[in-house]
CSV table of N, CA and C in Angstrom, one decimal:
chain,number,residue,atom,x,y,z
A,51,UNK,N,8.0,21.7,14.8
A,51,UNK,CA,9.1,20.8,14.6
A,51,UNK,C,8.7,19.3,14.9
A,52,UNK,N,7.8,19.0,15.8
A,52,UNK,CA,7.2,17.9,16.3
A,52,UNK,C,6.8,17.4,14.8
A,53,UNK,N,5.7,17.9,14.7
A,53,UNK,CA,4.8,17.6,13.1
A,53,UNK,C,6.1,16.8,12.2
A,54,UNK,N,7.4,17.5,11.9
A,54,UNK,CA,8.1,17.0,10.8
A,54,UNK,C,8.7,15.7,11.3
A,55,UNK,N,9.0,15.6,12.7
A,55,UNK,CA,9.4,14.1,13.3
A,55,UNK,C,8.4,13.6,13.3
A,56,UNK,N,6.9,13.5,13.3
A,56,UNK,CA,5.9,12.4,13.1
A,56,UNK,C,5.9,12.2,11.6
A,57,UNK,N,6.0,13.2,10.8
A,57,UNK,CA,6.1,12.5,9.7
A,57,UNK,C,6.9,11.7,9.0
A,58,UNK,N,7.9,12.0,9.6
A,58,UNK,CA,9.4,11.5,8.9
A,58,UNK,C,9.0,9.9,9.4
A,59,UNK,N,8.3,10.0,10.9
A,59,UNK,CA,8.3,8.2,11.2
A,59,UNK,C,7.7,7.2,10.9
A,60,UNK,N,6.3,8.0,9.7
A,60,UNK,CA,5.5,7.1,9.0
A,60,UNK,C,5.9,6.8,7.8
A,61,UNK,N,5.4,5.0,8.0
A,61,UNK,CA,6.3,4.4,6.3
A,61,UNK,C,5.3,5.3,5.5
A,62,UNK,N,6.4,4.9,4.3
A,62,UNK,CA,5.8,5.7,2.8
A,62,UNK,C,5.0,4.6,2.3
A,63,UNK,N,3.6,5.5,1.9
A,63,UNK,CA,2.8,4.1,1.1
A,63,UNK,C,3.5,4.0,0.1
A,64,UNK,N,2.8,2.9,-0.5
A,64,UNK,CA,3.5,2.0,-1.7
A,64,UNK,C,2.7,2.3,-3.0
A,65,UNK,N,3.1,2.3,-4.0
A,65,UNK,CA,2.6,2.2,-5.3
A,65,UNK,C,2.2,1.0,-5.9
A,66,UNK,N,1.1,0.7,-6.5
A,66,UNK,CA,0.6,-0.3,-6.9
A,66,UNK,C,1.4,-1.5,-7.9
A,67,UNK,N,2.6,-1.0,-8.3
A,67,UNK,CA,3.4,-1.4,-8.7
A,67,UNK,C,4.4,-2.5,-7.9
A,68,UNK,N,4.4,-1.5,-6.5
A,68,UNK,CA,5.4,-2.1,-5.5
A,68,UNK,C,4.6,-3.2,-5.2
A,69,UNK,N,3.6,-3.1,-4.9
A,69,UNK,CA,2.8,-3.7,-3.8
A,69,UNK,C,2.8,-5.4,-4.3
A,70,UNK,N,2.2,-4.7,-6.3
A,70,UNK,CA,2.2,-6.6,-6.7
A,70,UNK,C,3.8,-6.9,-6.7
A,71,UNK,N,5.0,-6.9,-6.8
A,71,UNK,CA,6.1,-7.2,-7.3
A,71,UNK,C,6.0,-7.6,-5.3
A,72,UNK,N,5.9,-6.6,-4.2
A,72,UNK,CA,5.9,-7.6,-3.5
A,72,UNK,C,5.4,-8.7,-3.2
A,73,UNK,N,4.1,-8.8,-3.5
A,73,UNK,CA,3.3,-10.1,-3.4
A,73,UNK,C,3.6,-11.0,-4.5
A,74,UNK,N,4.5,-10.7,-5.5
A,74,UNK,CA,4.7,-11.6,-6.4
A,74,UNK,C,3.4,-12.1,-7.3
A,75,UNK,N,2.6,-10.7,-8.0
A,75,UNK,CA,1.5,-11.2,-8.6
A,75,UNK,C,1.2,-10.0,-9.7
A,76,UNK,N,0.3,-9.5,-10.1
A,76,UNK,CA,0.4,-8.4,-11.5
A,76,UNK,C,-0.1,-7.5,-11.1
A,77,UNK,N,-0.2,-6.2,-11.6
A,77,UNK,CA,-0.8,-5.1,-11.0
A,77,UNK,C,-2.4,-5.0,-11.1
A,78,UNK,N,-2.7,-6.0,-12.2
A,78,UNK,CA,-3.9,-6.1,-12.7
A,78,UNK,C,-5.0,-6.5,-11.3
A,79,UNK,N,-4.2,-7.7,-10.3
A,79,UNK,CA,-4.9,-8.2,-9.1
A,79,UNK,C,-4.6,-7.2,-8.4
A,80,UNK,N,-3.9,-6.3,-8.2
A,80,UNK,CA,-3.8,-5.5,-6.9
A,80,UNK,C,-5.2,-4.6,-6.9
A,81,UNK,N,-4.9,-4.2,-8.2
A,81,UNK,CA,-6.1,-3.0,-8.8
A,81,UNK,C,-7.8,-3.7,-8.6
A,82,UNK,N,-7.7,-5.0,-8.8
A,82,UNK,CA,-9.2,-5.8,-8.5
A,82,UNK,C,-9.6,-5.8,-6.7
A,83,UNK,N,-8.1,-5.9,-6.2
A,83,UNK,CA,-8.2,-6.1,-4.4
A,83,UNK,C,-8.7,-4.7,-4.2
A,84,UNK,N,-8.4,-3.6,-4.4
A,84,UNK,CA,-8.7,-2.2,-4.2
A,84,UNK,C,-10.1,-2.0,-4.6
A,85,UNK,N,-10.1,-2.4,-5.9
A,85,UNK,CA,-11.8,-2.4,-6.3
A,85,UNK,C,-12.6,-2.9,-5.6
A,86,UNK,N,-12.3,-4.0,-5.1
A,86,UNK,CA,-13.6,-5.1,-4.6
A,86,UNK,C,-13.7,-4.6,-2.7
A,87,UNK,N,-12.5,-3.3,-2.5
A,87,UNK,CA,-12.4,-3.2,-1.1
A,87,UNK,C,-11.7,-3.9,0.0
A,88,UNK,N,-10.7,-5.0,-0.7
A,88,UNK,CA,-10.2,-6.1,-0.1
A,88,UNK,C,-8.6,-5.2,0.5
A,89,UNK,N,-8.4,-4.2,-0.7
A,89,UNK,CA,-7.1,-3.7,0.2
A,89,UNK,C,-7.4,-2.0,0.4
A,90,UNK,N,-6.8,-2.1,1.7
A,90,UNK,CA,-7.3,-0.4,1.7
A,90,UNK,C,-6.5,0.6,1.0
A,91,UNK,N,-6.8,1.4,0.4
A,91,UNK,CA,-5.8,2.4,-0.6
A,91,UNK,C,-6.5,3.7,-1.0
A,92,UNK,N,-6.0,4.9,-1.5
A,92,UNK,CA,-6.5,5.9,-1.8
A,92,UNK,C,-5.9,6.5,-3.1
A,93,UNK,N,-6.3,7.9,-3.6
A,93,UNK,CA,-5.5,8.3,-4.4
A,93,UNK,C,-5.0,9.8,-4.2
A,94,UNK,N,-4.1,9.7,-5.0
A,94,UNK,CA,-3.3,11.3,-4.4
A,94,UNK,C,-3.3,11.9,-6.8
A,95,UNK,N,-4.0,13.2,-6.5
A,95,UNK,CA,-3.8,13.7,-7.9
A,95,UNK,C,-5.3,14.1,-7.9
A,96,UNK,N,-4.8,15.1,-9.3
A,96,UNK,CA,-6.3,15.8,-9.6
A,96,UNK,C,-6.4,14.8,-11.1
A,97,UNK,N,-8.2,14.5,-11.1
A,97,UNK,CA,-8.1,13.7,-12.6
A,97,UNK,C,-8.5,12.5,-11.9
A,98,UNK,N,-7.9,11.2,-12.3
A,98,UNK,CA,-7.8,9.6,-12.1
A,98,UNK,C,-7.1,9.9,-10.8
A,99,UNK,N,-5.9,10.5,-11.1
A,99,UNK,CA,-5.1,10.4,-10.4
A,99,UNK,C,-4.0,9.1,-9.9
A,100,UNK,N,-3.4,9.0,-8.6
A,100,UNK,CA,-2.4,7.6,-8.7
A,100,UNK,C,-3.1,7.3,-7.6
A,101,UNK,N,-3.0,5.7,-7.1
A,101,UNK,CA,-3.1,5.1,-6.1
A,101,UNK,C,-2.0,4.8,-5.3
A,102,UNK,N,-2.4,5.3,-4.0
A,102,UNK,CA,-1.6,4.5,-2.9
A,102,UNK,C,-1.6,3.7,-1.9
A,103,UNK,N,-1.1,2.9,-1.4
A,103,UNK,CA,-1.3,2.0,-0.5
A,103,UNK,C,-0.8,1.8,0.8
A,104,UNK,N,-1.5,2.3,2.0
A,104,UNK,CA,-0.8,2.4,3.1
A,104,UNK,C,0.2,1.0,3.5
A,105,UNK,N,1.1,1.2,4.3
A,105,UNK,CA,2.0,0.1,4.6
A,105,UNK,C,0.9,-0.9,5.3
A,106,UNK,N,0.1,-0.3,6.4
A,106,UNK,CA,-0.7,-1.1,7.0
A,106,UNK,C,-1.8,-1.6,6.5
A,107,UNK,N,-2.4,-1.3,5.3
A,107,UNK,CA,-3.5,-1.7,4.8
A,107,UNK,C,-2.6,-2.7,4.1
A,108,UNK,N,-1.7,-3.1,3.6
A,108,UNK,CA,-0.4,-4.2,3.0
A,108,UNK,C,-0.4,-5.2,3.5
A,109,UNK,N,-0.1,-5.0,5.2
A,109,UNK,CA,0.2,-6.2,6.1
A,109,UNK,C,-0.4,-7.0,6.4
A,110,UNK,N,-2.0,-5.7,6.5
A,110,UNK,CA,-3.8,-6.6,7.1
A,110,UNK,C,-4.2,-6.9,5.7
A,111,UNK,N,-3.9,-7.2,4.7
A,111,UNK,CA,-4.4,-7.4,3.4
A,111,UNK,C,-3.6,-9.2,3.7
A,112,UNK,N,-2.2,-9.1,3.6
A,112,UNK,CA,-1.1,-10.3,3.8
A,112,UNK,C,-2.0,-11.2,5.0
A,113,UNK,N,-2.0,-10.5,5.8
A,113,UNK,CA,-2.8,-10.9,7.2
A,113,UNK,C,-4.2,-12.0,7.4
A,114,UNK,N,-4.5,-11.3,6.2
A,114,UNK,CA,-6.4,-12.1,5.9
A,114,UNK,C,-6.2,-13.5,5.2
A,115,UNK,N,-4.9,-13.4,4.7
A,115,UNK,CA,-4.4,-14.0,3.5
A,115,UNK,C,-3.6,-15.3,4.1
A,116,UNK,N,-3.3,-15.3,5.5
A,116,UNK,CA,-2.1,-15.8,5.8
A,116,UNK,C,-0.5,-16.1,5.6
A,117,UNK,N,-0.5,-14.9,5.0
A,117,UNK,CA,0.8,-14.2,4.7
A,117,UNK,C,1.3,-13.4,5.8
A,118,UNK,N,2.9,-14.2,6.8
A,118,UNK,CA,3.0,-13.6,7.8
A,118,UNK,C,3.4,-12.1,7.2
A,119,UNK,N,3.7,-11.0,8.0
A,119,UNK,CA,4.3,-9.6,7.8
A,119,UNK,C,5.8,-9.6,7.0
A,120,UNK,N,6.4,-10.9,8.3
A,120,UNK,CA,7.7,-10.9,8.4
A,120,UNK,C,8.3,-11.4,6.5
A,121,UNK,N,7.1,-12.0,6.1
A,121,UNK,CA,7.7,-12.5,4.5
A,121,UNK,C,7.6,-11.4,3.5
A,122,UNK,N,6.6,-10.5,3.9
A,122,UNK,CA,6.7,-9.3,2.8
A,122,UNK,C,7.4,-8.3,2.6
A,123,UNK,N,8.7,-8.0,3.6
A,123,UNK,CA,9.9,-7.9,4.1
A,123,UNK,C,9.6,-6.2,4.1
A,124,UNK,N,8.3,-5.6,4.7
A,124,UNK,CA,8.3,-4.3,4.7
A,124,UNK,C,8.2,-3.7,5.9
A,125,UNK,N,8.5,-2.6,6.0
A,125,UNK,CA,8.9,-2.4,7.6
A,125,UNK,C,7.6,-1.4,8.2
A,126,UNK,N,6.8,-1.4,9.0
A,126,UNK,CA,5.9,-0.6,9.6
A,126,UNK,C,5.9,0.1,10.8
């Protein structure tokens, strides 16, 4: 029972979709930040599969950037 309340309290990563609309830029740069190792992300699927992007690999990405947390209006 414990297990399902830890899970429930971790944010949902984001989709590379979310991530540029919240930074206000294209998916094409998110996909380069991931490439080059600049944001941390993984993939979930068999194949290519999809990427995801933890909440906190978002913030410390914003972070490096000087983008406070509080402007990307996501909750961690």
């Amino acid at each position: 029972m414990q297990e399902q309340a830890t899970a429930q309290q971790r944010p949902k990563p984001f989709r590379v979709k979310d991530v540029a609309a919240i930074l206000d830029v294209d998916t094409s740069t998110v996909y380069a930040a991931v490439r080059n190792g600049e944001l941390g992300a993984y993939r979930v699927g068999v194949g290519r599969g999809t990427i995801r992007i933890p909440v906190d690999s978002l913030v410390a990405y914003a972070a490096d950037r000087g983008i406070p947390a509080a402007a990307l209006g996501v909750a961690q």
